[in-house]
Tab-separated table of C-alpha atoms in Angstrom:
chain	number	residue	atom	x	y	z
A	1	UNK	CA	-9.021	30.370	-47.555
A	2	UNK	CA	-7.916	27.085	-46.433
A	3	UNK	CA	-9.803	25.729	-43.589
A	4	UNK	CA	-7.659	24.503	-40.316
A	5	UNK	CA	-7.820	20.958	-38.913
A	6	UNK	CA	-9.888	20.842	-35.753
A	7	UNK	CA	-7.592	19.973	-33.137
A	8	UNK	CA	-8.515	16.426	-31.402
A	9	UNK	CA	-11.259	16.620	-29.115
A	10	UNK	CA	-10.516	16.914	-25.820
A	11	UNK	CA	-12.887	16.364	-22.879
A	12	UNK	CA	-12.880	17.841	-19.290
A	13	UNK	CA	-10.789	15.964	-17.209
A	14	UNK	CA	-13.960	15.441	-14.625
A	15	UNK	CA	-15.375	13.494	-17.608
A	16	UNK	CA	-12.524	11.779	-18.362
A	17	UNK	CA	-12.217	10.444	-14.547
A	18	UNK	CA	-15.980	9.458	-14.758
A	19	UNK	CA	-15.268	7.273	-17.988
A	20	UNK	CA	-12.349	5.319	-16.739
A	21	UNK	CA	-14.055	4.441	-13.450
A	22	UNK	CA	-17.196	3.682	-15.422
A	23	UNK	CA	-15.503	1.360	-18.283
A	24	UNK	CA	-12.577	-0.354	-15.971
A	25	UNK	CA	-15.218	-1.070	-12.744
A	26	UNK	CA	-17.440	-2.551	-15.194
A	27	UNK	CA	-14.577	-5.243	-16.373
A	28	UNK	CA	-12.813	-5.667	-12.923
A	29	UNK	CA	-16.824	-6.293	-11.066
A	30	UNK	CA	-18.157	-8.449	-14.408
A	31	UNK	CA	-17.174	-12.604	-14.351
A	32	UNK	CA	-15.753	-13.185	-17.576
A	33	UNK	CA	-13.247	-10.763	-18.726
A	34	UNK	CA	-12.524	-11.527	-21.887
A	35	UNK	CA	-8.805	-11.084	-21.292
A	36	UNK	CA	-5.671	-13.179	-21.376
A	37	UNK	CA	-6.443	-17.148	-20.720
A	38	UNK	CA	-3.852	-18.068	-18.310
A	39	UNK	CA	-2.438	-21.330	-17.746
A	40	UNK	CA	-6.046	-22.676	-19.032
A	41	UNK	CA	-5.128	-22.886	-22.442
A	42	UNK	CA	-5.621	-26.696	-22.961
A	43	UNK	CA	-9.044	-26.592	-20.427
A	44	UNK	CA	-10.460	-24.202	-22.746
A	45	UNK	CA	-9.748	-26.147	-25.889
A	46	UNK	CA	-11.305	-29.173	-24.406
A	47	UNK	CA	-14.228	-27.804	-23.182
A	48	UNK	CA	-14.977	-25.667	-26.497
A	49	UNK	CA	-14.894	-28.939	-28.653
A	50	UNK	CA	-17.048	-30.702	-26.246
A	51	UNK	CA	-19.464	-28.080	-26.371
A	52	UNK	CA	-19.333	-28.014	-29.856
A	53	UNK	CA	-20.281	-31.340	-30.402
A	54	UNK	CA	-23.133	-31.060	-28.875
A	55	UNK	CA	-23.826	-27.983	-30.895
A	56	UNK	CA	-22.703	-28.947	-34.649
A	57	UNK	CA	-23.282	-33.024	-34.535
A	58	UNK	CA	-26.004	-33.297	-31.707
A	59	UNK	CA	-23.653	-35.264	-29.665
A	60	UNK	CA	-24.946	-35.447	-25.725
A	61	UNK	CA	-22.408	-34.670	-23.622
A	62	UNK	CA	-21.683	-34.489	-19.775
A	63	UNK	CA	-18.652	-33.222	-17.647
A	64	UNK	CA	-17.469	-31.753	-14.223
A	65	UNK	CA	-14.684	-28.495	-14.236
A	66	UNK	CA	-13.230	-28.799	-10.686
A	67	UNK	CA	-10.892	-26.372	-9.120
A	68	UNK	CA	-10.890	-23.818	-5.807
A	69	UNK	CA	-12.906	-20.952	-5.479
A	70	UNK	CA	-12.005	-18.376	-7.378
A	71	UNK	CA	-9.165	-20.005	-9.789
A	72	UNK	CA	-11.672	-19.193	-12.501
A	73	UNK	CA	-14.127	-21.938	-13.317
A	74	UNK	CA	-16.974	-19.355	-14.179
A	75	UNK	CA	-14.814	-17.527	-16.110
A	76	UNK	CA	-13.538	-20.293	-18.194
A	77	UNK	CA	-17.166	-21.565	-19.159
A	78	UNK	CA	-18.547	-17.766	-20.200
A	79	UNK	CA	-15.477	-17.697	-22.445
A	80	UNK	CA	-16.272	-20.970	-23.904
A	81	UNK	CA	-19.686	-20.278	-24.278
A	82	UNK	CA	-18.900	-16.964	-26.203
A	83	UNK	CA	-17.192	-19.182	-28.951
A	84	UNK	CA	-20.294	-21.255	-29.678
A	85	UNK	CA	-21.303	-18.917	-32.218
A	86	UNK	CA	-25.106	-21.777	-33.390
A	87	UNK	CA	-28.469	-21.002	-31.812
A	88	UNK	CA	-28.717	-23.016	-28.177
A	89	UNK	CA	-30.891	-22.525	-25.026
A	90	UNK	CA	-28.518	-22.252	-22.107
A	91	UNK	CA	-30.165	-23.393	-18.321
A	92	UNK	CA	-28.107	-21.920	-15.451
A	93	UNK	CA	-29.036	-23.583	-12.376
A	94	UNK	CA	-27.592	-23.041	-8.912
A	95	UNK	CA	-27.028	-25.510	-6.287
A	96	UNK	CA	-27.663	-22.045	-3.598
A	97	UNK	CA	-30.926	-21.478	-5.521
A	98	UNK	CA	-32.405	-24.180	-6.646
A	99	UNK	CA	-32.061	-26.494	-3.148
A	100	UNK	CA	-34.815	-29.227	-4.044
A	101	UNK	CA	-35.787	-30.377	-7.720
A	102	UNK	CA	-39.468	-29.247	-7.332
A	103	UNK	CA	-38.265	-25.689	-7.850
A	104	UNK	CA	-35.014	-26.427	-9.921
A	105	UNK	CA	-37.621	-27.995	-12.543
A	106	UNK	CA	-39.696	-24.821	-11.958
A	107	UNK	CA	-36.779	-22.586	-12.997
A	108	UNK	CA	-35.801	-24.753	-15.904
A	109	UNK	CA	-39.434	-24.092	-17.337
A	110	UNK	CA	-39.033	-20.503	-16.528
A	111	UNK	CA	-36.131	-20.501	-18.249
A	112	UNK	CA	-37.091	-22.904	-21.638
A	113	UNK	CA	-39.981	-20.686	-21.779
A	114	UNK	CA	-42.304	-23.451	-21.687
A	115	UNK	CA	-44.959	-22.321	-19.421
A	116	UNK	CA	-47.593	-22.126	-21.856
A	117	UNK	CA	-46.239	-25.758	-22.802
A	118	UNK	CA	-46.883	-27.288	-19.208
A	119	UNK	CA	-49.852	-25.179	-17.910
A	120	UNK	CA	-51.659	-27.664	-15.542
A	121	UNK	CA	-50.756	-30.797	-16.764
A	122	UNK	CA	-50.427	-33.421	-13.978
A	123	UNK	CA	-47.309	-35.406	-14.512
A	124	UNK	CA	-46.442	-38.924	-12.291
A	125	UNK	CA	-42.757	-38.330	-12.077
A	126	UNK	CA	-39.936	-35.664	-12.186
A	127	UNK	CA	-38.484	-37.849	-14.730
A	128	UNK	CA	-42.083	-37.816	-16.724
A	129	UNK	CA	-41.906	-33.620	-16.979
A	130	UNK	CA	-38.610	-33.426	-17.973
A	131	UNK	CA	-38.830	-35.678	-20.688
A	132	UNK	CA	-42.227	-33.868	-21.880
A	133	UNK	CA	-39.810	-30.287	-21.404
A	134	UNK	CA	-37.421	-31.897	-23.730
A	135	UNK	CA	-39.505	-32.833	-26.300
A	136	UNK	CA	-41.583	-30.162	-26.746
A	137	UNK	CA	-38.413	-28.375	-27.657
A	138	UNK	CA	-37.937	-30.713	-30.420
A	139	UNK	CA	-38.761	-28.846	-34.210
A	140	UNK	CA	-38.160	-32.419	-35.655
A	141	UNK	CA	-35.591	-35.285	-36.166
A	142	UNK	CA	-32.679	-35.279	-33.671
A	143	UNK	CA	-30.614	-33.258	-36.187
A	144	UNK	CA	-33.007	-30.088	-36.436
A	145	UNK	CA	-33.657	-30.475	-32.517
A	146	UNK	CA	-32.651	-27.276	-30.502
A	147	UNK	CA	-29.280	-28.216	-28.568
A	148	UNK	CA	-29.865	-27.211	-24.661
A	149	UNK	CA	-26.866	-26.802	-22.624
A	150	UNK	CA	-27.582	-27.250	-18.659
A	151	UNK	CA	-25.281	-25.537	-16.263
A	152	UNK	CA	-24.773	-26.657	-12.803
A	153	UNK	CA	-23.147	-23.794	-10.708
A	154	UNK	CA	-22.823	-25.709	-6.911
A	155	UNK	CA	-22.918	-28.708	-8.350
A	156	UNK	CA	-22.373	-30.813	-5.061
A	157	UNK	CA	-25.156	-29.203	-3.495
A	158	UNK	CA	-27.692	-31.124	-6.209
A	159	UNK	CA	-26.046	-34.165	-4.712
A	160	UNK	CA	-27.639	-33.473	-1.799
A	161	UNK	CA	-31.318	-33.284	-3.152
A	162	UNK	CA	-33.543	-36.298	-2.277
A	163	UNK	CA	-32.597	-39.363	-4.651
A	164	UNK	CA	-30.387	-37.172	-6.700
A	165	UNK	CA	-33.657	-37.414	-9.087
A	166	UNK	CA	-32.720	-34.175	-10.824
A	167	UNK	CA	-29.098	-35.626	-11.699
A	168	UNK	CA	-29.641	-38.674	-12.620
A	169	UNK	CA	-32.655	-37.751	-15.069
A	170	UNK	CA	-30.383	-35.206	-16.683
A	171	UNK	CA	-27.320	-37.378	-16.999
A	172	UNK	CA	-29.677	-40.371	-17.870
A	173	UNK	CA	-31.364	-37.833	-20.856
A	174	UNK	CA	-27.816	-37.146	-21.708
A	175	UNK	CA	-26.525	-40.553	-22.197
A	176	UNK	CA	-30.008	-41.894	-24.159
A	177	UNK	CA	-29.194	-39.787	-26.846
A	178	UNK	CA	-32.827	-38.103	-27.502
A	179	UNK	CA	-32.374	-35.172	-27.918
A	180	UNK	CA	-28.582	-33.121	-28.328
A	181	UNK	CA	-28.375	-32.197	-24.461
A	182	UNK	CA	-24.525	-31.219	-22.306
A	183	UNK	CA	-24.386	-30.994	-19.042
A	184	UNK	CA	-21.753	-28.914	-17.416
A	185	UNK	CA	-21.270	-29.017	-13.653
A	186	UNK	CA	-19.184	-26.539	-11.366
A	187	UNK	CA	-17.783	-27.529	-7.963
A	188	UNK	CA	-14.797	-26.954	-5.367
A	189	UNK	CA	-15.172	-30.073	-4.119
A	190	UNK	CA	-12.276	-32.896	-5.697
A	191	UNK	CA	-14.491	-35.873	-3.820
A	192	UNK	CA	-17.401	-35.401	-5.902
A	193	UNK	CA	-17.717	-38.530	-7.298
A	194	UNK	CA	-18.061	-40.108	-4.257
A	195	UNK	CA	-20.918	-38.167	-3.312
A	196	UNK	CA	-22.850	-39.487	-6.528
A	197	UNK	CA	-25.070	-42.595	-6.464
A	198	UNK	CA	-23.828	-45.372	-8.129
A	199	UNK	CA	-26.627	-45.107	-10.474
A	200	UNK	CA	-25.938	-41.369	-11.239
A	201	UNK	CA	-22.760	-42.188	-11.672
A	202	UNK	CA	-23.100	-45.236	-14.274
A	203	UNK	CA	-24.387	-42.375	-16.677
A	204	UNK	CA	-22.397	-39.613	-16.342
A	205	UNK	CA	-19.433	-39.676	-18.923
A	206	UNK	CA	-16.662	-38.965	-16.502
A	207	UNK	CA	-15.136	-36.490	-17.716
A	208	UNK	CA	-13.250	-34.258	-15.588
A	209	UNK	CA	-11.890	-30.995	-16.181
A	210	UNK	CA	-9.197	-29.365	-13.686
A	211	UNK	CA	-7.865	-25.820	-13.283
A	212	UNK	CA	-4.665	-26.076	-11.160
A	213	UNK	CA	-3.852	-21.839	-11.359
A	214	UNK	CA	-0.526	-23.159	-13.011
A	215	UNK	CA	0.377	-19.411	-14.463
A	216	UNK	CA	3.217	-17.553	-13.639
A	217	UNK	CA	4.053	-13.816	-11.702
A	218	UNK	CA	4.899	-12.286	-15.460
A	219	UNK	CA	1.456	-14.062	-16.516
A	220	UNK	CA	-0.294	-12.633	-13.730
A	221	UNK	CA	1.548	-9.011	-14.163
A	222	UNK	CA	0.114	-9.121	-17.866
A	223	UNK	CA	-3.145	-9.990	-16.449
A	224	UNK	CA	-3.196	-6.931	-14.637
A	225	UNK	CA	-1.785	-4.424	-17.308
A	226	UNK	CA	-5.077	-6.184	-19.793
A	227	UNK	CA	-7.464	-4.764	-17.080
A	228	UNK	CA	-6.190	-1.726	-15.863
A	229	UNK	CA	-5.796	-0.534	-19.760
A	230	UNK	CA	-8.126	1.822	-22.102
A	231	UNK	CA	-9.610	0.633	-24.876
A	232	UNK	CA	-8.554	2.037	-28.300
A	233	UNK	CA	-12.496	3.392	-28.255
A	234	UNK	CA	-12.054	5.793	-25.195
A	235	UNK	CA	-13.589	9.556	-26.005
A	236	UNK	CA	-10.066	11.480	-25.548
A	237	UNK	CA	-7.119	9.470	-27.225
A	238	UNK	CA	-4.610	11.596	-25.227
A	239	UNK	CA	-5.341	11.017	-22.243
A	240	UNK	CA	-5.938	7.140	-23.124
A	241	UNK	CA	-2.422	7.521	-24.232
A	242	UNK	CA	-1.319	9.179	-20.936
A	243	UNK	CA	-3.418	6.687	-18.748
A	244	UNK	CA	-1.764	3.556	-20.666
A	245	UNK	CA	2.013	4.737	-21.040
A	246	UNK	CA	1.868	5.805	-17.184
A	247	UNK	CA	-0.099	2.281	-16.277
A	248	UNK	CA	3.165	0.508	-18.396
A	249	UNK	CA	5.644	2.474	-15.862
A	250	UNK	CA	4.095	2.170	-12.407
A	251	UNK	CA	3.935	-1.723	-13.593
A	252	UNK	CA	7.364	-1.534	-13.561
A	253	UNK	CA	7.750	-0.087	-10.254
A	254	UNK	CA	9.977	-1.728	-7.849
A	255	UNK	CA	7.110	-1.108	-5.103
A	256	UNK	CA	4.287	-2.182	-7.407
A	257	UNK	CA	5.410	-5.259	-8.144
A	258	UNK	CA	6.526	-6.011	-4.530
A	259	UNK	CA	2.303	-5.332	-3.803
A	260	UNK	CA	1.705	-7.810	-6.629
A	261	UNK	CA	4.081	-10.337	-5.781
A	262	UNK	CA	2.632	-10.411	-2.202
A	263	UNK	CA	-0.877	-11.021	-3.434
A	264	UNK	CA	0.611	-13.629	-5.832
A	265	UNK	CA	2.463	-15.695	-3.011
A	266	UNK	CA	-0.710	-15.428	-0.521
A	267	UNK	CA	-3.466	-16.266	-3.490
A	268	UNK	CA	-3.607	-16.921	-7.015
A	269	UNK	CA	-7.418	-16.265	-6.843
A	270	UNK	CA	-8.410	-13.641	-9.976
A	271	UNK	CA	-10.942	-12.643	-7.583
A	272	UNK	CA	-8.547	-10.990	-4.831
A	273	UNK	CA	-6.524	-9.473	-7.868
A	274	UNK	CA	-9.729	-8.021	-9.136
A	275	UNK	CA	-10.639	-6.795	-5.471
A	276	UNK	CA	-7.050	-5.089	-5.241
A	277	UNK	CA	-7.624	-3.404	-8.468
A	278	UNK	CA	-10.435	-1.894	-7.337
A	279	UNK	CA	-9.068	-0.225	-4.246
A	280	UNK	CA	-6.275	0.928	-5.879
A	281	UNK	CA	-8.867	2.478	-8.612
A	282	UNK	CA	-11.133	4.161	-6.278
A	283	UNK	CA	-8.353	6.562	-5.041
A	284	UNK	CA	-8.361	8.451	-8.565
A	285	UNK	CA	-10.399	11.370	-9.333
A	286	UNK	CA	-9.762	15.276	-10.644
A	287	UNK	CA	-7.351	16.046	-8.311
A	288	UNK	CA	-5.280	12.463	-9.004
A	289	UNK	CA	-6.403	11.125	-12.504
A	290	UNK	CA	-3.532	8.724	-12.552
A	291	UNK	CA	-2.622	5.267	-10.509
A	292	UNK	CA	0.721	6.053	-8.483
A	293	UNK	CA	2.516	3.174	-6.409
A	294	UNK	CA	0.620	5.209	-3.265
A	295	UNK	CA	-2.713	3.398	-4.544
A	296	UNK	CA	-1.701	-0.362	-4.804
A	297	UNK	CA	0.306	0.535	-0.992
A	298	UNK	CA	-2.936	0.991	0.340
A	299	UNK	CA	-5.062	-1.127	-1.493
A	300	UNK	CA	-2.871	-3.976	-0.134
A	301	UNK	CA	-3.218	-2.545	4.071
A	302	UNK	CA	-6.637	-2.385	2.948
A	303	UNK	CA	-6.826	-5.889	1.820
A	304	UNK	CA	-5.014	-7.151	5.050
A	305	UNK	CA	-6.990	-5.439	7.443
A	306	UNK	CA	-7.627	-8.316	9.831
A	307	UNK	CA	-11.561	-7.821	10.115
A	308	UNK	CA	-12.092	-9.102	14.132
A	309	UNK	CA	-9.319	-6.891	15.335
A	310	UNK	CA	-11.182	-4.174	13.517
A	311	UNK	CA	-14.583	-5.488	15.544
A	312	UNK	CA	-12.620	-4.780	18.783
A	313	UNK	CA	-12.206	-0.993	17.750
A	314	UNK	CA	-16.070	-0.637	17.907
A	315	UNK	CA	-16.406	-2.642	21.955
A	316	UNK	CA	-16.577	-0.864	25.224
A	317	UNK	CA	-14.258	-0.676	27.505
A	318	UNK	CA	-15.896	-3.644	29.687
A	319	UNK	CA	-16.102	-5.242	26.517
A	320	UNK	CA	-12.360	-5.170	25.829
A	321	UNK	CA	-11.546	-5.953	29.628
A	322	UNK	CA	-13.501	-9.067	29.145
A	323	UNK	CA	-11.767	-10.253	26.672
A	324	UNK	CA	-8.147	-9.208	28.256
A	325	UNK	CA	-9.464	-11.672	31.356
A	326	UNK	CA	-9.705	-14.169	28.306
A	327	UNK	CA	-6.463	-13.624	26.756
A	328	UNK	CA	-5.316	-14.209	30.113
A	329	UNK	CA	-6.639	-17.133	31.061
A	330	UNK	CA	-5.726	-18.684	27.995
A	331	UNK	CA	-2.363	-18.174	28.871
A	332	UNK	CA	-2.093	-19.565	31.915
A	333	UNK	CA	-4.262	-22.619	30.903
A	334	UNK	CA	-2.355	-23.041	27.687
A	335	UNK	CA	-5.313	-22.456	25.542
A	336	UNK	CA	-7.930	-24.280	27.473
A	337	UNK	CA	-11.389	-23.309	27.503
A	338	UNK	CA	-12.841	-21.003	30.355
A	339	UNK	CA	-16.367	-20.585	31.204
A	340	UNK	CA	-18.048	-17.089	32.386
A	341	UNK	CA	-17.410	-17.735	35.904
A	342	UNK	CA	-13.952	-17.975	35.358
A	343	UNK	CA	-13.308	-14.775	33.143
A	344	UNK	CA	-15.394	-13.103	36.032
A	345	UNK	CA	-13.055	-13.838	38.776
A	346	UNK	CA	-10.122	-12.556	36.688
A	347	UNK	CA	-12.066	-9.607	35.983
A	348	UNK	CA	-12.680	-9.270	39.725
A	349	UNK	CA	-9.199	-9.454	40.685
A	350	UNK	CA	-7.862	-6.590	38.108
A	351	UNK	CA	-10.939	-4.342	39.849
A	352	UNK	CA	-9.472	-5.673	42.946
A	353	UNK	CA	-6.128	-4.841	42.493
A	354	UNK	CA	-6.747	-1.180	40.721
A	355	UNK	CA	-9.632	-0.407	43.172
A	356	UNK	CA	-11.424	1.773	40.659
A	357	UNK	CA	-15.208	1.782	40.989
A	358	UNK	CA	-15.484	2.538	37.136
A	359	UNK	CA	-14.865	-0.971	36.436
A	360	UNK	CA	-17.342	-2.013	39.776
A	361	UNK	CA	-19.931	-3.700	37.519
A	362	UNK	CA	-23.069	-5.611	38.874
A	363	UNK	CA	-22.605	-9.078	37.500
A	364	UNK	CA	-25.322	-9.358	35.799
A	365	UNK	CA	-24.229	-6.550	33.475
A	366	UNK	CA	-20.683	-8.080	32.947
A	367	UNK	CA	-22.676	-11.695	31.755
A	368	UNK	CA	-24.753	-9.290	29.533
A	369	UNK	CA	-20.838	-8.191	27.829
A	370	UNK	CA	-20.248	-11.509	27.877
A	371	UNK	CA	-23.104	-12.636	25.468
A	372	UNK	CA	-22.344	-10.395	23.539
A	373	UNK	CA	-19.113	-11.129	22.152
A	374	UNK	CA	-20.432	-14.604	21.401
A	375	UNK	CA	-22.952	-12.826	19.208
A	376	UNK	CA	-20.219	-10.899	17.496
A	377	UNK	CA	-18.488	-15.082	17.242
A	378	UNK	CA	-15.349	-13.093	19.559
A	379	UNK	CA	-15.817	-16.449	21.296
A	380	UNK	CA	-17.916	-19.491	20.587
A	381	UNK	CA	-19.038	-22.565	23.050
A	382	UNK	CA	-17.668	-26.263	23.060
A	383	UNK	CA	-18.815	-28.081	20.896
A	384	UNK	CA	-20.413	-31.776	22.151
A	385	UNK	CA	-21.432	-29.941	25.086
A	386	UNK	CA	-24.711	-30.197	26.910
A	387	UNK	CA	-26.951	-26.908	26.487
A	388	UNK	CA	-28.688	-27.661	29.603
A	389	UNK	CA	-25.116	-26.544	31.636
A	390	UNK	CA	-25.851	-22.656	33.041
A	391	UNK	CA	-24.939	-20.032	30.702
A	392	UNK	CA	-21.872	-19.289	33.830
A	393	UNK	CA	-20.149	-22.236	33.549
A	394	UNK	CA	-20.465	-23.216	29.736
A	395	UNK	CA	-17.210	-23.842	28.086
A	396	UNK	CA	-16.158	-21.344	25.922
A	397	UNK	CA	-13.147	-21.304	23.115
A	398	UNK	CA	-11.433	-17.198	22.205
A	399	UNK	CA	-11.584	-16.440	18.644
A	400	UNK	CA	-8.702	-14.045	18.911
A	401	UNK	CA	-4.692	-14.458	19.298
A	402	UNK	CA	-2.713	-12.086	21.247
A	403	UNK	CA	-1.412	-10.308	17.982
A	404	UNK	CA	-4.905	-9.223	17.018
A	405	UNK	CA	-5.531	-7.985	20.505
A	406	UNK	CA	-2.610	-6.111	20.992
A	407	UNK	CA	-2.880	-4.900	17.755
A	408	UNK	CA	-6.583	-3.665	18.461
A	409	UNK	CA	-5.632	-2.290	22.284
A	410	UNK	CA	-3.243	-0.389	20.378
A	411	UNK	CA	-5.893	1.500	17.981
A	412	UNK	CA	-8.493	1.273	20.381
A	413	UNK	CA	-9.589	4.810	20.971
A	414	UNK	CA	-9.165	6.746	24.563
A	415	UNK	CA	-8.279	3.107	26.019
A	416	UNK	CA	-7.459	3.846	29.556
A	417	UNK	CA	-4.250	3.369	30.655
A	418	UNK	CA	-4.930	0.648	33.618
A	419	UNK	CA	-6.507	-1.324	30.613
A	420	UNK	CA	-3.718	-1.176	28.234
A	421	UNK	CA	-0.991	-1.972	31.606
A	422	UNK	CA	-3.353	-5.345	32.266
A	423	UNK	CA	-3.283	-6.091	28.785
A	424	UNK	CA	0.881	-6.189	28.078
A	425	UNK	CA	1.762	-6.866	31.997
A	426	UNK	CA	3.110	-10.246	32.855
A	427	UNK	CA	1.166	-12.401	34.403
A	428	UNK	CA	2.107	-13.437	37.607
C-alpha cells in the first residue's frame, strides 16, 4: 500500500501572527536592513573600496559621511562593513557617550581588549597611550598588523573636547602610516570643517561623503514592499504566500499610496517610514492577520498627532482658562509677550463677566497653574531677561497657535461651556 504525501504543514494561525510580528519588528526596529540601497549606490561603492584598502593593502585612511538625521548614514556604514569579509577590530565611539577623551580612551581599551596590556602603566600624554594601544596590536611588520577601523558616531561633538587631542592623535596616527588604521566619522552638521583646528585639519584626508535622499516615490514604495515581506524561510509557506500576494495588492491601493506619498512629501527620513510601518503592523493579530488600507489610515493620524495639543487634553480646567487668557492676549498684542500679571487680569475679567465662583481662585493658586505650564514648556520666558524681575511680571512667550488650541478645546473632555464660548468668542 502506497503511502500518501503529508500535506504541507500548517501552523495555527495564533502562531503564525506571533512569527510575522516577531521576524518583521525585528527588521523595521534593527539599523541596517539589509534591503534595497537607494539612491546611495555610488556612496556605498566609495566607501567599500576605501575601507578595503585599509583592509587588503594596509592603506590608512580617514573620511566624514555627512547628511540629515535619519537619511541613513548608519545604515550605509553597517552595510559597508558587512562586505569587508578580512579579520579587523572595529571601535564604535559616540560623541553622546564618550564626552571627554579620558573616557573615550577608556572605552577604546575596553573595546581592543587591551586591559591586561595597559594595567597601571603611567603614561605622559593621551597621544603616548594611544600609540602604546596601537602597537601592542601589532603581530609584526605593517603588512601582518591587525587593521582597526575607528568609528565616530557624533562626530562634531569630539570637536568639542578640550584641544581636540583625541582627533587629532587619531587622524595624525592615520596619516603617519604605522600601523593600517581608517577613521570614519558621522555627523549632521555640513560646517564641520570649520569646527576643526587647523592642525586637525592639516591631517585629515578630506574626504567627504554626502547622502542627499535623492531616491524616488517608486524607490521608496519598493522599499516598503522589501520590509513588509516574508522571507522564503517562514514556517507555513501558505500563508507566506497569502501575506505577500495580499502585501503586493494593498501596495497598490489608491489609499495606500496616498498615506505613502504624504509621508514621502513631508520626510524622506527611513526612520519615519520605519515608524509608520510599525503602527500599521501592530493592528494585526488572530482576528485581522492581514494589513488592510484601515492600518496605514491610522498609522498616519497616529503619526500626526500634534503631541502639545495632546498635553492640553490632560490640564484642568484653570489650566486651560489660563492659557485661553494667553491666546487672547496674544491676539490683541499681535504676538507680544505677556507676563503673569497680565494673563491674571484677563482671567479676572472672564470671572467678572460670567460671575461664577467656580472660577473665583485665590491668586496664589492661579500663579501655581501658571508655573506649571512652563514646566510642561506650554510657555517659556524671554530670553536676555533679568531673573531677578518677580516671577508676576516676567515676560513670557505661548508655545501654542490657535489651531492646536481649538483643536484641543474641542477634545478636551466635559469642557464647560462658558470655557469653550471664551475660547471661539470675538474679542472685543
Amino acid at each position: 500500500m502506497s503511502k500518501r504525501k503529508n500535506p504541507e504543514k500548517r501552523l495555527p494561525i495564533g502562531q503564525c501572527i506571533s512569527q510575522v510580528q516577531a521576524q518583521l519588528r525585528q527588521r523595521l526596529l534593527q539599523q541596517g536592513h539589509p534591503g534595497k540601497r537607494c539612491g546611495v549606490q555610488a556612496q556605498h561603492k566609495h566607501l567599500v573600496e576605501l575601507l578595503k584598502r585599509t583592509v587588503t593593502q594596509g592603506e590608512s585612511n580617514s573620511a566624514l559621511i555627512i547628511s540629515p538625521r535619519g537619511s541613513g548614514k548608519s545604515m550605509l556604514l553597517h552595510d559597508a562593513l558587512k562586505e569587508i569579509k578580512e579579520n579587523t577590530l572595529q571601535v564604535h565611539l559616540n560623541g553622546l557617550l564618550q564626552t571627554n577623551d579620558r573616557i573615550a580612551l577608556k572605552e577604546i581599551t575596553r573595546q581592543l581588549q587591551l586591559e591586561n596590556v595597559v594595567g597601571d602603566r603611567v603614561f605622559g600624554s593621551f597621544a603616548e597611550n594611544l600609540a602604546f594601544l596601537l602597537e601592542a596590536l601589532k603581530t609584526g611588520d605593517r603588512a601582518s598588523s591587525c587593521p582597526v577601523i575607528f568609528l565616530l558616531d557624533e562626530f562634531d561633538l569630539f570637536a568639542h573636547h578640550k584641544n581636540q587631542t583625541l582627533l587629532y592623535n587619531l587622524f595624525d596616527v592615520a596619516q603617519s602610516a604605522q600601523a593600517p588604521v581608517a577613521v570614519i566619522g558621522l555627523t549632521c552638521r555640513l560646517d564641520i570643517m570649520e569646527l576643526l583646528e587647523k592642525r586637525v585639519k592639516s591631517r585629515f584626508s578630506h574626504r567627504q561623503i554626502h547622502l542627499l535622499n535623492a531616491f524616488t516615490f517608486s524607490d521608496y514604495q519598493d522599499v516598503c514592499k522589501d520590509l513588509l515581506s516574508l522571507a522564503p524561510g517562514f514556517p507555513d509557506a501558505q500563508f507566506s504566500e497569502e501575506w505577500n500576494s495580499n502585501l503586493q495588492v494593498l501596495l497598490e491601493n489608491k489609499i495606500v499610496e496616498d498615506v505613502l506619498q504624504k509621508q514621502f512629501n513631508s520626510s524622506k527620513d527611513m526612520r519615519s517610514l520605519h515608524t509608520l510601518l510599525h503602527l500599521a503592523l501592530c493592528r494585526v493579530n488572530v482576528s485581522h492577520p492581514h494589513l488592510n488600507a484601515a492600518d496605514f489610515v491610522e498609522a498616519s493620524r497616529l503619526r500626526s498627532l500634534d503631541s502639545k495639543a495632546n498635553i492640553l487634553h490632560g490640564l484642568s480646567v484653570l489650566e486651560m482658562c489660563l492659557v485661553i487668557a494667553m491666546k487672547h492676549l496674544q491676539d490683541v498684542y499681535s504676538g507680544e509677550p505677556f507676563n503673569f500679571q497680565m494673563v491674571h487680569n484677563e482671567f479676572q475679567k472672564f470671572v467678572q463677566r460670567k460671575a461664577h465662583s467656580v472660577y473665583n481662585f485665590e491668586k496664589p493658586v492661579i500663579l501655581k497653574a501658571f508655573e506649571h505650564l512652563q514646566q510642561m514648556e506650554l510657555i517659556r520666558p524671554m530670553e536676555g531677561l533679568s531673573v531677578r524681575t518677580q516671577k508676576e511680571y516676567r515676560l513670557m512667550k505661548l508655545l501654542l497657535d490657535n489651531s492646536q488650541i481649538s483643536e484641543a478645546l474641542q477634545k478636551y473632555p466635559n469642557c464647560p461651556t462658558d470655557v469653550r464660548q471664551w475660547a471661539t468668542s470675538a474679542l472685543t
